[in-house]
Short mmCIF file of C-alpha atoms in Angstrom, two decimals:
data_model
loop_
_atom_site.label_atom_id
_atom_site.label_comp_id
_atom_site.label_asym_id
_atom_site.label_seq_id
_atom_site.Cartn_x
_atom_site.Cartn_y
_atom_site.Cartn_z
CA MET A 1 -2.15 -8.78 -4.04
CA GLN A 2 -0.60 -5.57 -2.69
CA GLN A 3 -1.86 -3.26 -5.43
CA PHE A 4 -5.42 -4.50 -4.99
CA LEU A 5 -5.32 -4.19 -1.20
CA GLU A 6 -3.98 -0.66 -1.41
CA GLY A 7 -6.53 0.30 -4.06
CA GLN A 8 -9.33 -1.29 -2.06
CA ALA A 9 -8.27 0.65 1.04
CA ARG A 10 -8.25 3.91 -0.94
CA ALA A 11 -11.67 3.11 -2.37
CA LYS A 12 -13.10 2.31 1.05
CA SER A 13 -11.78 5.57 2.48
CA ALA A 14 -13.05 7.70 -0.40
CA ILE A 15 -16.47 6.04 -0.41
CA GLN A 16 -16.77 6.36 3.37
CA SER A 17 -15.93 10.07 3.21
CA GLU A 18 -18.49 10.71 0.48
CA PHE A 19 -21.23 8.83 2.32
CA ASP A 20 -20.38 10.71 5.52
CA ARG A 21 -20.95 13.92 3.57
CA ILE A 22 -24.23 12.63 2.12
CA PHE A 23 -25.68 11.43 5.41
CA ALA A 24 -24.60 14.56 7.25
CA GLY A 25 -27.09 16.44 5.05
CA LEU A 26 -30.06 14.20 5.95
CA PRO A 27 -32.39 14.60 8.95
CA SER A 28 -31.77 12.41 11.99
CA GLU A 29 -34.67 10.01 11.47
CA PRO A 30 -34.90 6.21 11.82
CA VAL A 31 -35.05 5.63 8.06
CA HIS A 32 -31.86 7.66 7.55
CA HIS A 33 -30.08 5.82 10.36
CA ALA A 34 -31.20 2.54 8.78
CA MET A 35 -29.81 3.66 5.40
CA ALA A 36 -26.49 4.51 6.98
CA HIS A 37 -26.40 1.20 8.85
CA ALA A 38 -26.95 -0.69 5.60
CA VAL A 39 -24.42 1.14 3.47
CA LEU A 40 -21.69 2.01 5.97
CA ASN A 41 -21.55 -1.19 8.00
CA GLY A 42 -18.54 -3.01 6.59
CA GLY A 43 -18.39 -4.66 3.20
CA LYS A 44 -15.55 -5.17 0.74
CA ARG A 45 -16.52 -2.19 -1.50
CA LEU A 46 -15.57 -4.36 -4.47
CA ARG A 47 -18.11 -2.70 -6.74
CA GLY A 48 -17.04 0.80 -5.79
CA PHE A 49 -13.41 -0.22 -6.19
CA LEU A 50 -14.15 -1.44 -9.72
CA VAL A 51 -15.71 1.91 -10.61
CA LEU A 52 -12.74 3.87 -9.28
CA GLU A 53 -10.15 1.59 -10.88
CA GLY A 54 -11.90 1.70 -14.24
CA ALA A 55 -11.98 5.47 -14.00
CA ARG A 56 -8.27 5.56 -13.13
CA LEU A 57 -7.44 3.49 -16.21
CA HIS A 58 -9.18 6.15 -18.30
CA ASP A 59 -7.71 9.19 -16.50
CA VAL A 60 -11.09 10.26 -15.12
CA ASP A 61 -11.05 12.78 -12.28
CA PRO A 62 -11.67 10.91 -8.98
CA ALA A 63 -14.08 13.68 -7.96
CA ARG A 64 -16.32 12.55 -10.81
CA ALA A 65 -15.79 8.82 -10.32
CA ILE A 66 -16.68 8.83 -6.62
CA LEU A 67 -20.32 9.55 -7.50
CA PRO A 68 -21.04 6.37 -9.49
CA ALA A 69 -18.80 4.46 -7.05
CA CYS A 70 -21.08 5.48 -4.18
CA ALA A 71 -24.13 4.96 -6.40
CA ILE A 72 -23.36 1.29 -6.94
CA GLU A 73 -22.60 0.77 -3.26
CA ALA A 74 -25.94 2.37 -2.34
CA LEU A 75 -27.79 0.24 -4.85
CA HIS A 76 -26.03 -2.92 -3.71
CA ALA A 77 -26.89 -2.08 -0.09
CA TYR A 78 -30.56 -1.61 -1.04
CA SER A 79 -30.58 -5.04 -2.67
CA LEU A 80 -29.18 -6.64 0.48
CA VAL A 81 -31.67 -4.88 2.76
CA HIS A 82 -34.58 -6.18 0.70
CA ASP A 83 -32.98 -9.61 0.17
CA ASP A 84 -32.68 -10.04 3.95
CA LEU A 85 -36.40 -9.42 4.57
CA PRO A 86 -38.59 -12.25 5.91
CA CYS A 87 -40.52 -12.39 2.64
CA MET A 88 -37.29 -13.16 0.77
CA ASP A 89 -34.23 -14.78 2.38
CA ASP A 90 -35.24 -14.02 5.98
CA ASP A 91 -31.75 -13.32 7.31
CA ASP A 92 -31.02 -11.77 10.69
CA LEU A 93 -27.28 -11.23 10.19
CA ARG A 94 -25.39 -9.26 7.55
CA ARG A 95 -21.66 -8.45 7.73
CA GLY A 96 -21.69 -9.64 11.33
CA GLN A 97 -24.37 -7.12 12.33
CA PRO A 98 -28.18 -7.30 12.71
CA THR A 99 -30.00 -6.84 9.43
CA VAL A 100 -32.03 -3.66 9.04
CA HIS A 101 -35.44 -5.23 9.62
CA VAL A 102 -34.11 -6.86 12.80
CA LYS A 103 -32.46 -3.69 14.15
CA TRP A 104 -35.49 -1.54 13.26
CA ASP A 105 -38.56 -3.15 11.65
CA GLU A 106 -39.75 -4.41 8.27
CA ALA A 107 -41.39 -1.16 7.20
CA THR A 108 -38.25 0.84 7.95
CA ALA A 109 -36.17 -1.73 6.06
CA VAL A 110 -38.40 -1.45 2.98
CA LEU A 111 -38.23 2.34 3.05
CA ALA A 112 -34.49 2.42 3.70
CA GLY A 113 -33.94 0.11 0.73
CA ASP A 114 -36.18 2.26 -1.46
CA ALA A 115 -34.30 5.40 -0.45
CA LEU A 116 -30.89 3.82 -1.11
CA GLN A 117 -32.05 2.78 -4.57
CA THR A 118 -33.18 6.28 -5.46
CA LEU A 119 -29.99 7.73 -3.95
CA ALA A 120 -28.01 5.65 -6.44
CA PHE A 121 -29.71 7.32 -9.40
CA GLU A 122 -29.46 10.74 -7.77
CA LEU A 123 -25.69 10.30 -7.55
CA CYS A 124 -25.37 9.13 -11.15
CA ALA A 125 -27.44 12.10 -12.30
CA ASP A 126 -25.43 14.64 -10.28
CA PRO A 127 -24.00 17.32 -12.63
CA ALA A 128 -20.61 16.81 -10.99
CA ALA A 129 -20.44 13.35 -12.58
CA GLY A 130 -19.90 14.82 -16.03
CA PRO A 131 -21.70 15.92 -19.20
CA ALA A 132 -25.43 15.26 -19.55
CA GLU A 133 -24.93 12.42 -22.04
CA VAL A 134 -22.56 10.64 -19.64
CA ARG A 135 -24.97 10.98 -16.74
CA ALA A 136 -27.87 9.75 -18.88
CA ASP A 137 -25.82 6.73 -19.96
CA LEU A 138 -24.88 5.89 -16.36
CA CYS A 139 -28.52 6.08 -15.25
CA LEU A 140 -29.87 4.10 -18.20
CA THR A 141 -27.34 1.30 -17.89
CA LEU A 142 -27.68 1.14 -14.11
CA ALA A 143 -31.46 0.84 -14.47
CA ARG A 144 -31.01 -2.06 -16.89
CA ALA A 145 -28.39 -3.77 -14.71
CA SER A 146 -30.46 -3.48 -11.54
CA GLY A 147 -34.00 -3.99 -12.80
CA ALA A 148 -36.15 -6.47 -14.70
CA GLN A 149 -33.33 -7.31 -17.11
CA GLY A 150 -30.64 -7.66 -14.46
CA MET A 151 -30.42 -8.05 -10.70
CA VAL A 152 -34.16 -8.15 -9.95
CA TYR A 153 -34.65 -10.70 -12.72
CA GLY A 154 -31.92 -12.85 -11.21
CA GLN A 155 -33.48 -12.56 -7.77
CA ALA A 156 -36.87 -13.56 -9.18
CA LEU A 157 -35.32 -16.64 -10.77
CA ASP A 158 -33.66 -17.45 -7.45
CA ILE A 159 -36.96 -17.24 -5.56
CA ALA A 160 -38.68 -19.40 -8.18
CA ALA A 161 -35.93 -22.00 -7.82
CA GLU A 162 -36.84 -22.46 -4.16
CA THR A 163 -40.17 -24.05 -5.06
CA ALA A 164 -39.25 -25.64 -8.39
CA ASP A 165 -40.03 -29.33 -8.82
CA THR A 166 -36.51 -30.06 -10.05
CA PRO A 167 -33.19 -28.37 -9.21
CA LEU A 168 -31.81 -25.91 -11.75
CA THR A 169 -29.31 -27.02 -14.36
CA LEU A 170 -25.83 -25.53 -14.65
CA GLU A 171 -26.99 -23.38 -17.57
CA GLN A 172 -29.99 -22.12 -15.59
CA ILE A 173 -27.90 -21.29 -12.52
CA THR A 174 -25.40 -19.43 -14.68
CA LYS A 175 -28.24 -17.38 -16.20
CA LEU A 176 -29.65 -16.69 -12.75
CA GLN A 177 -26.32 -15.48 -11.40
CA ASP A 178 -25.57 -13.39 -14.49
CA GLY A 179 -28.49 -11.28 -13.32
CA LYS A 180 -28.45 -11.54 -9.55
CA THR A 181 -24.74 -10.97 -9.02
CA GLY A 182 -23.08 -10.40 -12.38
CA ALA A 183 -25.09 -7.49 -13.73
CA LEU A 184 -24.07 -5.00 -11.04
CA ILE A 185 -20.45 -6.15 -11.10
CA GLN A 186 -20.37 -5.64 -14.86
CA TRP A 187 -21.88 -2.16 -14.55
CA SER A 188 -19.30 -1.31 -11.89
CA ALA A 189 -16.37 -2.34 -14.07
CA GLU A 190 -17.73 -0.54 -17.13
CA ALA A 191 -18.60 2.71 -15.32
CA GLY A 192 -15.09 4.18 -15.59
CA ALA A 193 -15.08 3.69 -19.35
CA ARG A 194 -18.56 5.21 -19.54
CA LEU A 195 -17.36 8.26 -17.62
CA ALA A 196 -14.61 8.67 -20.22
CA GLN A 197 -16.97 7.84 -23.11
CA ALA A 198 -14.56 5.05 -24.06
CA ASP A 199 -14.93 1.44 -25.22
CA VAL A 200 -16.55 -0.68 -22.47
CA ILE A 201 -15.89 -4.08 -24.05
CA PRO A 202 -12.55 -4.98 -22.36
CA LEU A 203 -13.78 -4.13 -18.87
CA GLY A 204 -17.19 -5.65 -19.58
CA THR A 205 -15.60 -8.93 -20.67
CA TYR A 206 -13.41 -8.88 -17.57
CA ALA A 207 -16.41 -8.24 -15.32
CA LYS A 208 -18.61 -10.93 -16.84
CA ALA A 209 -16.02 -13.58 -15.94
CA LEU A 210 -15.33 -11.93 -12.59
CA GLY A 211 -19.01 -11.86 -11.62
CA LEU A 212 -19.49 -15.56 -12.26
CA ALA A 213 -16.26 -16.41 -10.44
CA PHE A 214 -17.50 -14.31 -7.51
CA GLN A 215 -20.72 -16.30 -7.28
CA ILE A 216 -19.00 -19.66 -7.60
CA ALA A 217 -16.66 -18.58 -4.80
CA ASP A 218 -19.74 -17.65 -2.76
CA ASP A 219 -21.12 -21.16 -3.25
CA VAL A 220 -17.77 -22.65 -2.19
CA LEU A 221 -17.70 -20.35 0.83
CA ASP A 222 -21.25 -21.35 1.73
CA GLU A 223 -20.12 -24.98 1.76
CA THR A 224 -16.74 -24.65 3.47
CA GLY A 225 -16.61 -21.23 5.14
CA ASP A 226 -16.66 -20.05 8.74
CA GLU A 227 -19.80 -18.15 9.76
CA ALA A 228 -17.83 -15.88 12.08
CA LYS A 229 -15.57 -14.80 9.22
CA ALA A 230 -18.38 -14.67 6.65
CA GLY A 231 -20.56 -12.55 8.93
CA LYS A 232 -23.73 -14.36 7.83
CA ARG A 233 -25.48 -17.71 8.07
CA LEU A 234 -24.01 -20.34 5.75
CA GLN A 235 -25.25 -23.55 4.05
CA LYS A 236 -28.79 -22.23 3.61
CA ASP A 237 -28.98 -23.35 -0.02
CA ALA A 238 -27.88 -26.87 0.84
CA GLU A 239 -30.44 -27.03 3.65
CA ALA A 240 -33.14 -25.89 1.23
CA GLY A 241 -32.10 -28.46 -1.37
CA LYS A 242 -31.26 -25.79 -3.96
CA ALA A 243 -28.80 -26.52 -6.74
CA THR A 244 -25.53 -24.58 -6.57
CA PHE A 245 -22.31 -24.59 -8.55
CA VAL A 246 -20.86 -26.84 -5.83
CA SER A 247 -23.73 -29.32 -5.92
CA LEU A 248 -23.52 -29.54 -9.72
CA LEU A 249 -19.75 -29.40 -10.24
CA GLY A 250 -18.47 -30.75 -6.95
CA LEU A 251 -16.21 -28.75 -4.67
CA ASP A 252 -13.05 -29.29 -6.70
CA GLY A 253 -14.87 -28.74 -9.98
CA ALA A 254 -16.37 -25.48 -8.74
CA ARG A 255 -12.98 -24.24 -7.58
CA GLN A 256 -11.43 -25.11 -10.94
CA ARG A 257 -14.25 -23.38 -12.84
CA ALA A 258 -13.74 -20.24 -10.73
CA ALA A 259 -9.98 -20.34 -11.38
CA ASP A 260 -10.58 -20.68 -15.13
CA LEU A 261 -12.89 -17.68 -15.06
CA VAL A 262 -10.26 -15.62 -13.24
CA THR A 263 -7.81 -16.45 -16.02
CA GLN A 264 -10.38 -15.29 -18.59
CA ALA A 265 -10.96 -12.09 -16.63
CA CYS A 266 -7.24 -11.33 -16.45
CA ASP A 267 -6.76 -12.04 -20.17
CA ALA A 268 -9.49 -9.52 -21.02
CA LEU A 269 -7.40 -6.76 -19.42
CA SER A 270 -4.50 -7.12 -21.86
CA PRO A 271 -5.28 -3.79 -23.64
CA TYR A 272 -4.41 -1.96 -20.39
CA GLY A 273 -1.08 -3.69 -19.75
CA GLU A 274 0.46 -3.33 -16.30
CA GLN A 275 -1.90 -0.46 -15.45
CA ALA A 276 -4.64 -3.02 -14.80
CA GLU A 277 -2.65 -5.17 -12.36
CA SER A 278 -4.83 -4.16 -9.41
CA LEU A 279 -7.89 -5.43 -11.32
CA ARG A 280 -6.12 -8.73 -11.99
CA GLU A 281 -5.35 -9.00 -8.30
CA ALA A 282 -8.99 -8.23 -7.52
CA ALA A 283 -10.04 -11.22 -9.64
CA ARG A 284 -7.63 -13.48 -7.76
CA PHE A 285 -8.88 -12.10 -4.45
CA VAL A 286 -12.49 -12.90 -5.34
CA ILE A 287 -11.87 -16.65 -5.30
CA SER A 288 -9.59 -16.65 -2.25
CA ARG A 289 -11.70 -14.56 0.15
CA GLU A 290 -13.21 -15.84 3.39
CA SER A 291 -16.21 -13.52 3.53
#
């Protein structure tokens, strides 16, 4: 796990420094403070780490890779800000801190989320990220991963499930999570190859398995975790009667399915040999984490 932990620490530091630079250039207004609170307040930086590691595997200059790495972290933060709103999940705690609409208000939270989303595309379109065709590809694929074909679609399916007459099937939950969680993780893993204009299939295959394992681990954590360590309220899905991987597969079955997916993810990295060991460790970390 050492290579992953060291790589994650480097990613966190680089992403923090870049966001410090970005926010230093913005006016000191509530919406900008709310943006900073959402994107800088903790988090594993797994998505940004995946971007930077994928770029490293393809010998991409870190000065280029940091832009899409921060882009995906900004977009992920926007999704959490909106997901926490009373009209959606109605959460008052995120990463152990008050959610944006609680610390400020709902209008500020909506605007902060909107601004973080647009910041993500601004960073991907920055000329420093590379040639025009690379930047266009990053923006196009991020739009697809985050919008009506990806994350937003998954979130819409999740909201619909809350009022459905019957719980979702395993196939339906898998489809839901492919969008809600998996799409952005897959984009993150593929971004390094896109920066290098290389084949995205190995990293995409890795990420598809990783994303589903991540969500199954989330369901396990929701069932067995510690709220103090998780930094958020747990067992909401069970209280709402929603189907989860745990409710459908059982706790042991869910854990085994996640472990099988991690094996698939690691196998997909074989073209990169030992150079991809930190990504293999990241997959193992995903199903062993406590937050």
